[in-house]
Each structure stands twice: as C-alpha cells, then as structure tokens.
Amino acid sequence: MKQIDLKLILLILMPFSLLGQPLQTPERLKRADSFFGVHFDLHATEDITDAGKTLTHEMIDTFLVKVRPDFIQIDCKGHSGISSYPTKVGFPVKGFQKDPLKLWREVTEKQNVPLFMHFSGVWDDQVVKVHPDWAVIDAKGERSKKNVSFFSPYLDTYLIPQLKELSDYGVDGAWMDGDNWAVETDYCEASLQRFTKETGITDIPRKPTDQYFPEFMEYTRSLFREFLKKYVDAIHQYNPEFQITSNWAYSSMMPEKVDIGLDFLSGDLTAQNGVYQSAFEARCLAPQGKPWDLMAWGFSWNWRDEGRMPRSAKSSVQLMQEAAQCMAMGGGFQVYYQQNRDLSLKPWLETTLSELAKFCRDRQQFVHKSESVPQVALLYPTAAHFKNAAKPYGGPATGLQGALNLVLDGQHPVEILMEHHLRGRMEQYPLIIVSECNYLEADFKNELIAYIQNGGNLLAIGAETAKLFEKELGATSYVKEDEKQVFIAASDKIGAVRSALALLGLQAGVKETSTFYETDDFGYKGKIVASTVNHIGKGKIAGVYFNAGSAYFEYRSPVLRDYMGERITELFPNPMVRVSGSHLVHVTVNTLNGKTYVNLINVAGEHTNQTALSYDEIPPLQNLTVNIQTGKKPAKIVLQPAGKQLKVKFVNGISTVVVPKLEIHGLLEVTR
C-alpha cells in the first residue's frame, strides 16, 4: 500500500518536477522541419496599461513542457498597428509591467523552442491614423482607415526597421498577417501615373465592369509582389537565419508560382467548418514546393454574426479532425488562441493542446512531408480567377471548393493543381477535372486537349466550362440558361439541384450519360442532356452541364455526390483505392520513405452545422473495406498509428483489408 501511494505521489508531482527543465530537444528546429505549433495573438490596442502583468516565467515554462510544440508564435503587432512589446520603432501599448517578448524569448531559448512573431503588414490602423497621407486612396477618392499605400514611406520607416528590431530580440522569425488578402487598389496620383506609364492605359478603370479593370488588378498585384520581396529580402540580408512568411502567400488567395524567398507557407483557416476548409487549403499549399502548415482557429466564430455569436473554444476532438486533413496532405499544423489582455496565457489550454499534440505526434512519422500519388487532379484555374477577380487577392469562387467536396465525399484521392503545376506533367494523372471555369489561356487549353488525345481523361463541369470545350464535347450548338431548379438521378435516387445550365446540341456518336428529370419522379424523365462522354484520340472527355460544385457547396446532397461519382467512374473506373462501408471517409494516397500510405479521415460530426459552436464527439466508423491496387501482394499492411497488422486478401493485383474501427484518422501503411 505504501509503495502504491509513493508511486501515485511521484506521478502527481512529476509535472512540477519538470518545471525549468529543458525539453531534451537535440536542436532548435527550423520552420521547414517543424510539425506542430501554437499561435497566440491579441491584436493589442493602445489602451492596454498592464502588459505582462500576470505573465510569468513559470506560466510559459509549464506550457512548453506540457504541450511540447515545435514552435510558438506570439502577439507582436496586429491589424491595429499597436505593438505589445516596448518597441522603439512603432507604437507600443500605453503601459508595461514587464516586457512580454523578452520573457517569451528567455524561456523559449532555454527550452530550445523557436519563437515567431505575429505581425500585420499591409494593414496597419495606427500608421494611417498618424500618417493619413500614407493611406491607400480608393476609387471614390477616399482614404483607407486601415491600409497603407505602397507609395508611402511605411516599408522603409516602420515595417523593415521593426522586423530588424525583432531580429535583435533574437526571435526566430515572423508570420506576417494582413498582407495579400488585405491589399486594396490604390488610386493615388503616384499609383495612377505608374499604371499609365507601364501599360499605356490612360482610361483608369474604377469598377469591375470597366474596361482594363483586370489590367489594374494585375498591376496592383505586381505592387504587392514588390512590397513583399523588398521586406523579405531586407530581413534576410540583415539576418539570414530569420525565417519569414506572409499569411496566405501562394495559397488559394494568391494562386501563383512561388518566386519570392519566403522560408515557409502558412495560412489561418476559417473558424467554422474547418474540416472541409483545411482539406481545400491544404491541397492549394501542398504542391507549391515549400514547407507549409495551416493554422486552425481554436475557437468558433463567424464575423457575420459578430456581436451576437459567442466565441466558444473547440474541443480537442474537433481540432484533431481539422489536423487530420492537413497531415494527410503532408503538411504541419498549428492552432490559434488569443492571449489575455495583459499578454498572459489561459492555463486550461494546456489540456486541450496536450491531447491534440499527442494525436499529431503519434502520426508524424507517417505523414510529415509525404507526397501525393497522382490520381485525380482538380484544376485551380489561376488565369480565370484573376481575370474575374473583383479585388487583387482573395479566395476563389465557391464552385471550386464545392467541386473538391464532391470528389472527396465520393472518396477519391484528389489534388488541387494550378496551371503551373500541371504544365508538362498532365500525363501523370488518370483524370483531370476542370470545374466552373470560363477562361483558359490558349496554350494551356491546347495542352489539355493533347493530354486527352494521348489517352487522358478530362471531366468538364459547369455551364461555362462546357463552352470552353464545345468542340471537344461534340456540341453543334450551345446556349446558357439562367439558374433554375432541375432534377438528377443516381444510385436509384432522385434529387434536386439549383444551377445555371448549358443546353447543347450534340453530334452523332456522342454518348449521353444522363438527362435531367422534370420532377422528382422517375416517370418524368426530361429531354435535356445533363452529361455526356466523347472519345478524342486515345482518351475521353465528359461534360456535366450544370454548376455541380456551386450547387453542392450551397446545398450538400447524397444524390449529387453519387451522381458525380458515376461521372468520375465513367472516366476513371479503376482508382488506386476504393473504400466501402461508409460515405463519411476522405481518402488520400501518399508515399514517404519508400512506403505507400492510405490516409482515412472520418468526416462525421457537426462541422458543417453553422449553429454548432463546438462538438466533442465524432461517431467512429466500423468495418471499412479498403481495396488497394498493389500489383503484387504486399509484405504487409499495417494500420497506423496503432501498429496493428491487418489480414490481407490478394486477388488480381488488388489487396483488400478490413479496418475494424476508424475513430478520426488512421493510415494503412503498405510495405512492398
């Protein structure tokens, strides 16, 4: 009895005995090698008079010991433009009881944990308040209350000097917020003169319907690229070890080829429905050739309901589901929480984050820096996105995200690839999907057609996409109809969708694969063609003549999911992986260290419910049958991270296993 009591006492006291002890990290990780991190920011305001009051060495030390993050990001200067450390360059809060940044650096230095700063770039309320003549001027001639002009001295007077000041504190780098996505068009005189000089255009466009508006958007993007490159190069020249990124650079919001020397890529997800959002954003960052991570919000919030919707912390289970989507694409993961007003931490976070950290760490060796096996490629049409953009940078139309959700819910491994990812390597993908796109550059379209002729398969989704591939689809005529409700059928079920339609007259020999129904009754099959397949050379092109992605993003439907699954199967009947037993599984197929990994993600739960602040339970999925095309019988298939070797049934090149239980995320490790 005394021995048991002694053991219990030792276990209870162990966390306290660890205080002040190093984490036994052999070396401080570079951001490129980091996997799990925590982000704190406050967007401090000027009225704070007691910064650092209750923040202590022990508080930070305990947090680091319990959570063991690869890196920490803390508040420095948010969108308000007010700094939460005693800066000599910018505008600090009114009062300090201690220097929070100095304290964080001391403790993280001792524990060998990299320290990064949250720093708002283009968006700086305080600078434009103090220097209103430095603000962007909008199309109506009004000065911005938040955004600095690229033609102001801000970069050389404040931003770069403050980054150098942070470097002198010994921090490891910066996560620059409020950058590309905050950029506004600038109609100041210097901007307009340069635009005319560079383009020869004197008729200045001021709204999206004006001629030359796309040119003005691209000009504005070029200004941001200069701005970004200047401060990145400047801090690297000052301190080559300083690691920096710009929030959402080269992501869905900036879908361009990486050509600026950022050390890593990152972005913060939406506070709600982070499961699908992380699946989307991970696929936009993964192909860019840079180390990357995504940041989940640790609490639910919707800015549209600001002032009414309470902010509620997400459970560790909820965050694990979001983390799984990032890990399954080979990336890292971090979580965002706000600091208290005096820059101290909330001690209860340690429990949630310790649980989440263990979940991620258990999987790290099987996922981090893995690479996708080419299966389905969903095109992110950058040229069309920028041509149609109403602002310089921002997320794509929801149709692209809806198309991804359709493919994922149909359990197909899918990557999102921009034009520069696909050029010269289309033949690696058995299926390419182009969804709700109204413009492709001629050379890229020609490469897509050559891909089909050489044996590839292309699925064109949407009324406007059909127009792009009118000839290849075998159309003799094309008419676009306004949005309306129509009915489709799949898997012996019938359902409604609301969408714009493309009405096509078809050449002889084009196979009609589905038609619309007049009502939700199989007895009222209509005459309007909903989808077709046509052979071109050695390959095939299929068309779906309504905006299925937008329809699914707005109103999810199992009928539409299965309908799209049938269209994909017509073109790609033998995918590498098939899952049966539940529709609530997302699948990726990756390689890492010579092994193949099939990621299985349980996407049950209330993440799509906008009224659910949080949820703490995800129903497990039972007895999933997974068929994997292995060619030869593998040496073994192990369910990770449990380390459970599964019984393999091998027939005609296909290995079949049964996953007895899928809680949130599991991997099938295939050893040849």
mmCIF file with all atom_site columns, N, CA and C in Angstrom, residues 380-430:
data_model
loop_
_atom_site.group_PDB
_atom_site.id
_atom_site.type_symbol
_atom_site.label_atom_id
_atom_site.label_alt_id
_atom_site.label_comp_id
_atom_site.label_asym_id
_atom_site.label_entity_id
_atom_site.label_seq_id
_atom_site.pdbx_PDB_ins_code
_atom_site.Cartn_x
_atom_site.Cartn_y
_atom_site.Cartn_z
_atom_site.occupancy
_atom_site.B_iso_or_equiv
_atom_site.pdbx_formal_charge
_atom_site.auth_seq_id
_atom_site.auth_comp_id
_atom_site.auth_asym_id
_atom_site.auth_atom_id
_atom_site.pdbx_PDB_model_num
ATOM 1   N N  . TYR A 1 380 ? -7.078  24.353 -60.383 1.00 0.00 ? 380 TYR A N  1
ATOM 2   C CA . TYR A 1 380 ? -7.333  25.704 -59.886 1.00 0.00 ? 380 TYR A CA 1
ATOM 3   C C  . TYR A 1 380 ? -6.976  26.634 -61.044 1.00 0.00 ? 380 TYR A C  1
ATOM 4   N N  . PRO A 1 381 ? -7.961  27.178 -61.748 1.00 0.00 ? 381 PRO A N  1
ATOM 5   C CA . PRO A 1 381 ? -7.666  27.971 -62.956 1.00 0.00 ? 381 PRO A CA 1
ATOM 6   C C  . PRO A 1 381 ? -7.244  29.398 -62.604 1.00 0.00 ? 381 PRO A C  1
ATOM 7   N N  . THR A 1 382 ? -5.965  29.580 -62.354 1.00 0.00 ? 382 THR A N  1
ATOM 8   C CA . THR A 1 382 ? -5.456  30.876 -61.913 1.00 0.00 ? 382 THR A CA 1
ATOM 9   C C  . THR A 1 382 ? -5.784  31.987 -62.902 1.00 0.00 ? 382 THR A C  1
ATOM 10  N N  . ALA A 1 383 ? -5.603  31.720 -64.182 1.00 0.00 ? 383 ALA A N  1
ATOM 11  C CA . ALA A 1 383 ? -5.845  32.761 -65.190 1.00 0.00 ? 383 ALA A CA 1
ATOM 12  C C  . ALA A 1 383 ? -7.293  33.234 -65.144 1.00 0.00 ? 383 ALA A C  1
ATOM 13  N N  . ALA A 1 384 ? -8.230  32.302 -65.040 1.00 0.00 ? 384 ALA A N  1
ATOM 14  C CA . ALA A 1 384 ? -9.649  32.666 -64.954 1.00 0.00 ? 384 ALA A CA 1
ATOM 15  C C  . ALA A 1 384 ? -9.945  33.389 -63.649 1.00 0.00 ? 384 ALA A C  1
ATOM 16  N N  . HIS A 1 385 ? -9.339  32.904 -62.563 1.00 0.00 ? 385 HIS A N  1
ATOM 17  C CA . HIS A 1 385 ? -9.566  33.523 -61.248 1.00 0.00 ? 385 HIS A CA 1
ATOM 18  C C  . HIS A 1 385 ? -9.166  34.985 -61.267 1.00 0.00 ? 385 HIS A C  1
ATOM 19  N N  . PHE A 1 386 ? -7.973  35.280 -61.794 1.00 0.00 ? 386 PHE A N  1
ATOM 20  C CA . PHE A 1 386 ? -7.517  36.662 -61.826 1.00 0.00 ? 386 PHE A CA 1
ATOM 21  C C  . PHE A 1 386 ? -8.296  37.494 -62.847 1.00 0.00 ? 386 PHE A C  1
ATOM 22  N N  . LYS A 1 387 ? -8.700  36.888 -63.935 1.00 0.00 ? 387 LYS A N  1
ATOM 23  C CA . LYS A 1 387 ? -9.463  37.615 -64.958 1.00 0.00 ? 387 LYS A CA 1
ATOM 24  C C  . LYS A 1 387 ? -10.806 38.093 -64.411 1.00 0.00 ? 387 LYS A C  1
ATOM 25  N N  . ASN A 1 388 ? -11.395 37.287 -63.513 1.00 0.00 ? 388 ASN A N  1
ATOM 26  C CA . ASN A 1 388 ? -12.724 37.592 -62.983 1.00 0.00 ? 388 ASN A CA 1
ATOM 27  C C  . ASN A 1 388 ? -12.693 38.296 -61.636 1.00 0.00 ? 388 ASN A C  1
ATOM 28  N N  . ALA A 1 389 ? -11.505 38.499 -61.069 1.00 0.00 ? 389 ALA A N  1
ATOM 29  C CA . ALA A 1 389 ? -11.388 38.980 -59.695 1.00 0.00 ? 389 ALA A CA 1
ATOM 30  C C  . ALA A 1 389 ? -11.901 40.410 -59.538 1.00 0.00 ? 389 ALA A C  1
ATOM 31  N N  . ALA A 1 390 ? -12.662 40.622 -58.462 1.00 0.00 ? 390 ALA A N  1
ATOM 32  C CA . ALA A 1 390 ? -13.156 41.958 -58.140 1.00 0.00 ? 390 ALA A CA 1
ATOM 33  C C  . ALA A 1 390 ? -12.215 42.688 -57.194 1.00 0.00 ? 390 ALA A C  1
ATOM 34  N N  . LYS A 1 391 ? -11.223 41.988 -56.637 1.00 0.00 ? 391 LYS A N  1
ATOM 35  C CA . LYS A 1 391 ? -10.205 42.582 -55.770 1.00 0.00 ? 391 LYS A CA 1
ATOM 36  C C  . LYS A 1 391 ? -8.880  41.911 -56.105 1.00 0.00 ? 391 LYS A C  1
ATOM 37  N N  . PRO A 1 392 ? -7.773  42.518 -55.750 1.00 0.00 ? 392 PRO A N  1
ATOM 38  C CA . PRO A 1 392 ? -6.476  41.968 -56.163 1.00 0.00 ? 392 PRO A CA 1
ATOM 39  C C  . PRO A 1 392 ? -6.254  40.528 -55.708 1.00 0.00 ? 392 PRO A C  1
ATOM 40  N N  . TYR A 1 393 ? -6.507  40.255 -54.436 1.00 0.00 ? 393 TYR A N  1
ATOM 41  C CA . TYR A 1 393 ? -6.307  38.907 -53.913 1.00 0.00 ? 393 TYR A CA 1
ATOM 42  C C  . TYR A 1 393 ? -7.515  38.504 -53.079 1.00 0.00 ? 393 TYR A C  1
ATOM 43  N N  . GLY A 1 394 ? -7.816  37.233 -53.095 1.00 0.00 ? 394 GLY A N  1
ATOM 44  C CA . GLY A 1 394 ? -8.935  36.700 -52.319 1.00 0.00 ? 394 GLY A CA 1
ATOM 45  C C  . GLY A 1 394 ? -9.213  35.285 -52.748 1.00 0.00 ? 394 GLY A C  1
ATOM 46  N N  . GLY A 1 395 ? -10.047 34.614 -51.993 1.00 0.00 ? 395 GLY A N  1
ATOM 47  C CA . GLY A 1 395 ? -10.343 33.219 -52.268 1.00 0.00 ? 395 GLY A CA 1
ATOM 48  C C  . GLY A 1 395 ? -11.094 33.024 -53.566 1.00 0.00 ? 395 GLY A C  1
ATOM 49  N N  . PRO A 1 396 ? -11.078 31.804 -54.095 1.00 0.00 ? 396 PRO A N  1
ATOM 50  C CA . PRO A 1 396 ? -11.762 31.509 -55.359 1.00 0.00 ? 396 PRO A CA 1
ATOM 51  C C  . PRO A 1 396 ? -13.268 31.432 -55.174 1.00 0.00 ? 396 PRO A C  1
ATOM 52  N N  . ALA A 1 397 ? -13.976 31.353 -56.282 1.00 0.00 ? 397 ALA A N  1
ATOM 53  C CA . ALA A 1 397 ? -15.415 31.131 -56.231 1.00 0.00 ? 397 ALA A CA 1
ATOM 54  C C  . ALA A 1 397 ? -15.698 29.810 -55.522 1.00 0.00 ? 397 ALA A C  1
ATOM 55  N N  . THR A 1 398 ? -16.831 29.766 -54.855 1.00 0.00 ? 398 THR A N  1
ATOM 56  C CA . THR A 1 398 ? -17.164 28.576 -54.063 1.00 0.00 ? 398 THR A CA 1
ATOM 57  C C  . THR A 1 398 ? -17.347 27.337 -54.924 1.00 0.00 ? 398 THR A C  1
ATOM 58  N N  . GLY A 1 399 ? -17.519 27.512 -56.228 1.00 0.00 ? 399 GLY A N  1
ATOM 59  C CA . GLY A 1 399 ? -17.688 26.356 -57.099 1.00 0.00 ? 399 GLY A CA 1
ATOM 60  C C  . GLY A 1 399 ? -16.486 25.428 -57.076 1.00 0.00 ? 399 GLY A C  1
ATOM 61  N N  . LEU A 1 400 ? -15.286 25.985 -56.942 1.00 0.00 ? 400 LEU A N  1
ATOM 62  C CA . LEU A 1 400 ? -14.091 25.150 -56.892 1.00 0.00 ? 400 LEU A CA 1
ATOM 63  C C  . LEU A 1 400 ? -14.055 24.341 -55.603 1.00 0.00 ? 400 LEU A C  1
ATOM 64  N N  . GLN A 1 401 ? -14.380 24.985 -54.487 1.00 0.00 ? 401 GLN A N  1
ATOM 65  C CA . GLN A 1 401 ? -14.414 24.269 -53.218 1.00 0.00 ? 401 GLN A CA 1
ATOM 66  C C  . GLN A 1 401 ? -15.519 23.213 -53.225 1.00 0.00 ? 401 GLN A C  1
ATOM 67  N N  . GLY A 1 402 ? -16.655 23.544 -53.810 1.00 0.00 ? 402 GLY A N  1
ATOM 68  C CA . GLY A 1 402 ? -17.741 22.572 -53.897 1.00 0.00 ? 402 GLY A CA 1
ATOM 69  C C  . GLY A 1 402 ? -17.367 21.380 -54.740 1.00 0.00 ? 402 GLY A C  1
ATOM 70  N N  . ALA A 1 403 ? -16.642 21.616 -55.842 1.00 0.00 ? 403 ALA A N  1
ATOM 71  C CA . ALA A 1 403 ? -16.194 20.506 -56.682 1.00 0.00 ? 403 ALA A CA 1
ATOM 72  C C  . ALA A 1 403 ? -15.245 19.601 -55.910 1.00 0.00 ? 403 ALA A C  1
ATOM 73  N N  . LEU A 1 404 ? -14.335 20.211 -55.129 1.00 0.00 ? 404 LEU A N  1
ATOM 74  C CA . LEU A 1 404 ? -13.440 19.398 -54.306 1.00 0.00 ? 404 LEU A CA 1
ATOM 75  C C  . LEU A 1 404 ? -14.238 18.564 -53.309 1.00 0.00 ? 404 LEU A C  1
ATOM 76  N N  . ASN A 1 405 ? -15.207 19.181 -52.649 1.00 0.00 ? 405 ASN A N  1
ATOM 77  C CA . ASN A 1 405 ? -16.012 18.452 -51.671 1.00 0.00 ? 405 ASN A CA 1
ATOM 78  C C  . ASN A 1 405 ? -16.735 17.273 -52.311 1.00 0.00 ? 405 ASN A C  1
ATOM 79  N N  . LEU A 1 406 ? -17.214 17.465 -53.523 1.00 0.00 ? 406 LEU A N  1
ATOM 80  C CA . LEU A 1 406 ? -17.883 16.378 -54.245 1.00 0.00 ? 406 LEU A CA 1
ATOM 81  C C  . LEU A 1 406 ? -16.938 15.201 -54.474 1.00 0.00 ? 406 LEU A C  1
ATOM 82  N N  . VAL A 1 407 ? -15.718 15.503 -54.920 1.00 0.00 ? 407 VAL A N  1
ATOM 83  C CA . VAL A 1 407 ? -14.761 14.433 -55.208 1.00 0.00 ? 407 VAL A CA 1
ATOM 84  C C  . VAL A 1 407 ? -14.324 13.755 -53.914 1.00 0.00 ? 407 VAL A C  1
ATOM 85  N N  . LEU A 1 408 ? -14.063 14.552 -52.874 1.00 0.00 ? 408 LEU A N  1
ATOM 86  C CA . LEU A 1 408 ? -13.649 13.976 -51.594 1.00 0.00 ? 408 LEU A CA 1
ATOM 87  C C  . LEU A 1 408 ? -14.743 13.117 -50.978 1.00 0.00 ? 408 LEU A C  1
ATOM 88  N N  . ASP A 1 409 ? -15.969 13.616 -51.015 1.00 0.00 ? 409 ASP A N  1
ATOM 89  C CA . ASP A 1 409 ? -17.078 12.849 -50.433 1.00 0.00 ? 409 ASP A CA 1
ATOM 90  C C  . ASP A 1 409 ? -17.352 11.580 -51.228 1.00 0.00 ? 409 ASP A C  1
ATOM 91  N N  . GLY A 1 410 ? -16.937 11.577 -52.497 1.00 0.00 ? 410 GLY A N  1
ATOM 92  C CA . GLY A 1 410 ? -17.011 10.362 -53.300 1.00 0.00 ? 410 GLY A CA 1
ATOM 93  C C  . GLY A 1 410 ? -15.827 9.440  -53.068 1.00 0.00 ? 410 GLY A C  1
ATOM 94  N N  . GLN A 1 411 ? -14.939 9.833  -52.122 1.00 0.00 ? 411 GLN A N  1
ATOM 95  C CA . GLN A 1 411 ? -13.820 9.005  -51.640 1.00 0.00 ? 411 GLN A CA 1
ATOM 96  C C  . GLN A 1 411 ? -12.735 8.787  -52.683 1.00 0.00 ? 411 GLN A C  1
ATOM 97  N N  . HIS A 1 412 ? -12.503 9.815  -53.490 1.00 0.00 ? 412 HIS A N  1
ATOM 98  C CA . HIS A 1 412 ? -11.413 9.770  -54.456 1.00 0.00 ? 412 HIS A CA 1
ATOM 99  C C  . HIS A 1 412 ? -10.247 10.613 -53.948 1.00 0.00 ? 412 HIS A C  1
ATOM 100 N N  . PRO A 1 413 ? -9.026  10.082 -53.954 1.00 0.00 ? 413 PRO A N  1
ATOM 101 C CA . PRO A 1 413 ? -7.858  10.916 -53.647 1.00 0.00 ? 413 PRO A CA 1
ATOM 102 C C  . PRO A 1 413 ? -7.710  11.992 -54.720 1.00 0.00 ? 413 PRO A C  1
ATOM 103 N N  . VAL A 1 414 ? -7.615  13.246 -54.318 1.00 0.00 ? 414 VAL A N  1
ATOM 104 C CA . VAL A 1 414 ? -7.617  14.342 -55.284 1.00 0.00 ? 414 VAL A CA 1
ATOM 105 C C  . VAL A 1 414 ? -6.654  15.423 -54.840 1.00 0.00 ? 414 VAL A C  1
ATOM 106 N N  . GLU A 1 415 ? -5.945  15.996 -55.789 1.00 0.00 ? 415 GLU A N  1
ATOM 107 C CA . GLU A 1 415 ? -5.077  17.152 -55.560 1.00 0.00 ? 415 GLU A CA 1
ATOM 108 C C  . GLU A 1 415 ? -5.670  18.360 -56.274 1.00 0.00 ? 415 GLU A C  1
ATOM 109 N N  . ILE A 1 416 ? -5.415  19.544 -55.726 1.00 0.00 ? 416 ILE A N  1
ATOM 110 C CA . ILE A 1 416 ? -5.724  20.792 -56.426 1.00 0.00 ? 416 ILE A CA 1
ATOM 111 C C  . ILE A 1 416 ? -4.425  21.288 -57.044 1.00 0.00 ? 416 ILE A C  1
ATOM 112 N N  . LEU A 1 417 ? -4.440  21.479 -58.356 1.00 0.00 ? 417 LEU A N  1
ATOM 113 C CA . LEU A 1 417 ? -3.235  21.886 -59.067 1.00 0.00 ? 417 LEU A CA 1
ATOM 114 C C  . LEU A 1 417 ? -3.519  23.113 -59.925 1.00 0.00 ? 417 LEU A C  1
ATOM 115 N N  . MET A 1 418 ? -2.650  24.102 -59.827 1.00 0.00 ? 418 MET A N  1
ATOM 116 C CA . MET A 1 418 ? -2.743  25.298 -60.658 1.00 0.00 ? 418 MET A CA 1
ATOM 117 C C  . MET A 1 418 ? -2.087  25.017 -62.010 1.00 0.00 ? 418 MET A C  1
ATOM 118 N N  . GLU A 1 419 ? -2.260  25.930 -62.942 1.00 0.00 ? 419 GLU A N  1
ATOM 119 C CA . GLU A 1 419 ? -1.707  25.699 -64.287 1.00 0.00 ? 419 GLU A CA 1
ATOM 120 C C  . GLU A 1 419 ? -0.219  25.380 -64.250 1.00 0.00 ? 419 GLU A C  1
ATOM 121 N N  . HIS A 1 420 ? 0.527   26.102 -63.406 1.00 0.00 ? 420 HIS A N  1
ATOM 122 C CA . HIS A 1 420 ? 1.977   25.884 -63.403 1.00 0.00 ? 420 HIS A CA 1
ATOM 123 C C  . HIS A 1 420 ? 2.346   24.539 -62.788 1.00 0.00 ? 420 HIS A C  1
ATOM 124 N N  . HIS A 1 421 ? 1.440   23.929 -62.029 1.00 0.00 ? 421 HIS A N  1
ATOM 125 C CA . HIS A 1 421 ? 1.699   22.580 -61.508 1.00 0.00 ? 421 HIS A CA 1
ATOM 126 C C  . HIS A 1 421 ? 1.448   21.513 -62.567 1.00 0.00 ? 421 HIS A C  1
ATOM 127 N N  . LEU A 1 422 ? 0.478   21.757 -63.422 1.00 0.00 ? 422 LEU A N  1
ATOM 128 C CA . LEU A 1 422 ? 0.060   20.742 -64.400 1.00 0.00 ? 422 LEU A CA 1
ATOM 129 C C  . LEU A 1 422 ? 0.848   20.792 -65.708 1.00 0.00 ? 422 LEU A C  1
ATOM 130 N N  . ARG A 1 423 ? 1.335   21.955 -66.055 1.00 0.00 ? 423 ARG A N  1
ATOM 131 C CA . ARG A 1 423 ? 2.042   22.064 -67.337 1.00 0.00 ? 423 ARG A CA 1
ATOM 132 C C  . ARG A 1 423 ? 3.206   21.066 -67.398 1.00 0.00 ? 423 ARG A C  1
ATOM 133 N N  . GLY A 1 424 ? 3.242   20.302 -68.477 1.00 0.00 ? 424 GLY A N  1
ATOM 134 C CA . GLY A 1 424 ? 4.343   19.377 -68.693 1.00 0.00 ? 424 GLY A CA 1
ATOM 135 C C  . GLY A 1 424 ? 4.257   18.071 -67.932 1.00 0.00 ? 424 GLY A C  1
ATOM 136 N N  . ARG A 1 425 ? 3.209   17.885 -67.120 1.00 0.00 ? 425 ARG A N  1
ATOM 137 C CA . ARG A 1 425 ? 3.099   16.634 -66.366 1.00 0.00 ? 425 ARG A CA 1
ATOM 138 C C  . ARG A 1 425 ? 1.661   16.123 -66.267 1.00 0.00 ? 425 ARG A C  1
ATOM 139 N N  . MET A 1 426 ? 0.821   16.523 -67.208 1.00 0.00 ? 426 MET A N  1
ATOM 140 C CA . MET A 1 426 ? -0.571  16.094 -67.175 1.00 0.00 ? 426 MET A CA 1
ATOM 141 C C  . MET A 1 426 ? -0.720  14.583 -67.281 1.00 0.00 ? 426 MET A C  1
ATOM 142 N N  . GLU A 1 427 ? 0.182   13.967 -68.039 1.00 0.00 ? 427 GLU A N  1
ATOM 143 C CA . GLU A 1 427 ? 0.055   12.531 -68.303 1.00 0.00 ? 427 GLU A CA 1
ATOM 144 C C  . GLU A 1 427 ? 0.187   11.697 -67.031 1.00 0.00 ? 427 GLU A C  1
ATOM 145 N N  . GLN A 1 428 ? 0.669   12.282 -65.938 1.00 0.00 ? 428 GLN A N  1
ATOM 146 C CA . GLN A 1 428 ? 0.794   11.542 -64.682 1.00 0.00 ? 428 GLN A CA 1
ATOM 147 C C  . GLN A 1 428 ? -0.569  11.285 -64.035 1.00 0.00 ? 428 GLN A C  1
ATOM 148 N N  . TYR A 1 429 ? -1.588  12.035 -64.454 1.00 0.00 ? 429 TYR A N  1
ATOM 149 C CA . TYR A 1 429 ? -2.890  11.966 -63.798 1.00 0.00 ? 429 TYR A CA 1
ATOM 150 C C  . TYR A 1 429 ? -3.900  11.222 -64.665 1.00 0.00 ? 429 TYR A C  1
ATOM 151 N N  . PRO A 1 430 ? -4.491  10.151 -64.132 1.00 0.00 ? 430 PRO A N  1
ATOM 152 C CA . PRO A 1 430 ? -5.512  9.414  -64.890 1.00 0.00 ? 430 PRO A CA 1
ATOM 153 C C  . PRO A 1 430 ? -6.746  10.260 -65.206 1.00 0.00 ? 430 PRO A C  1
#
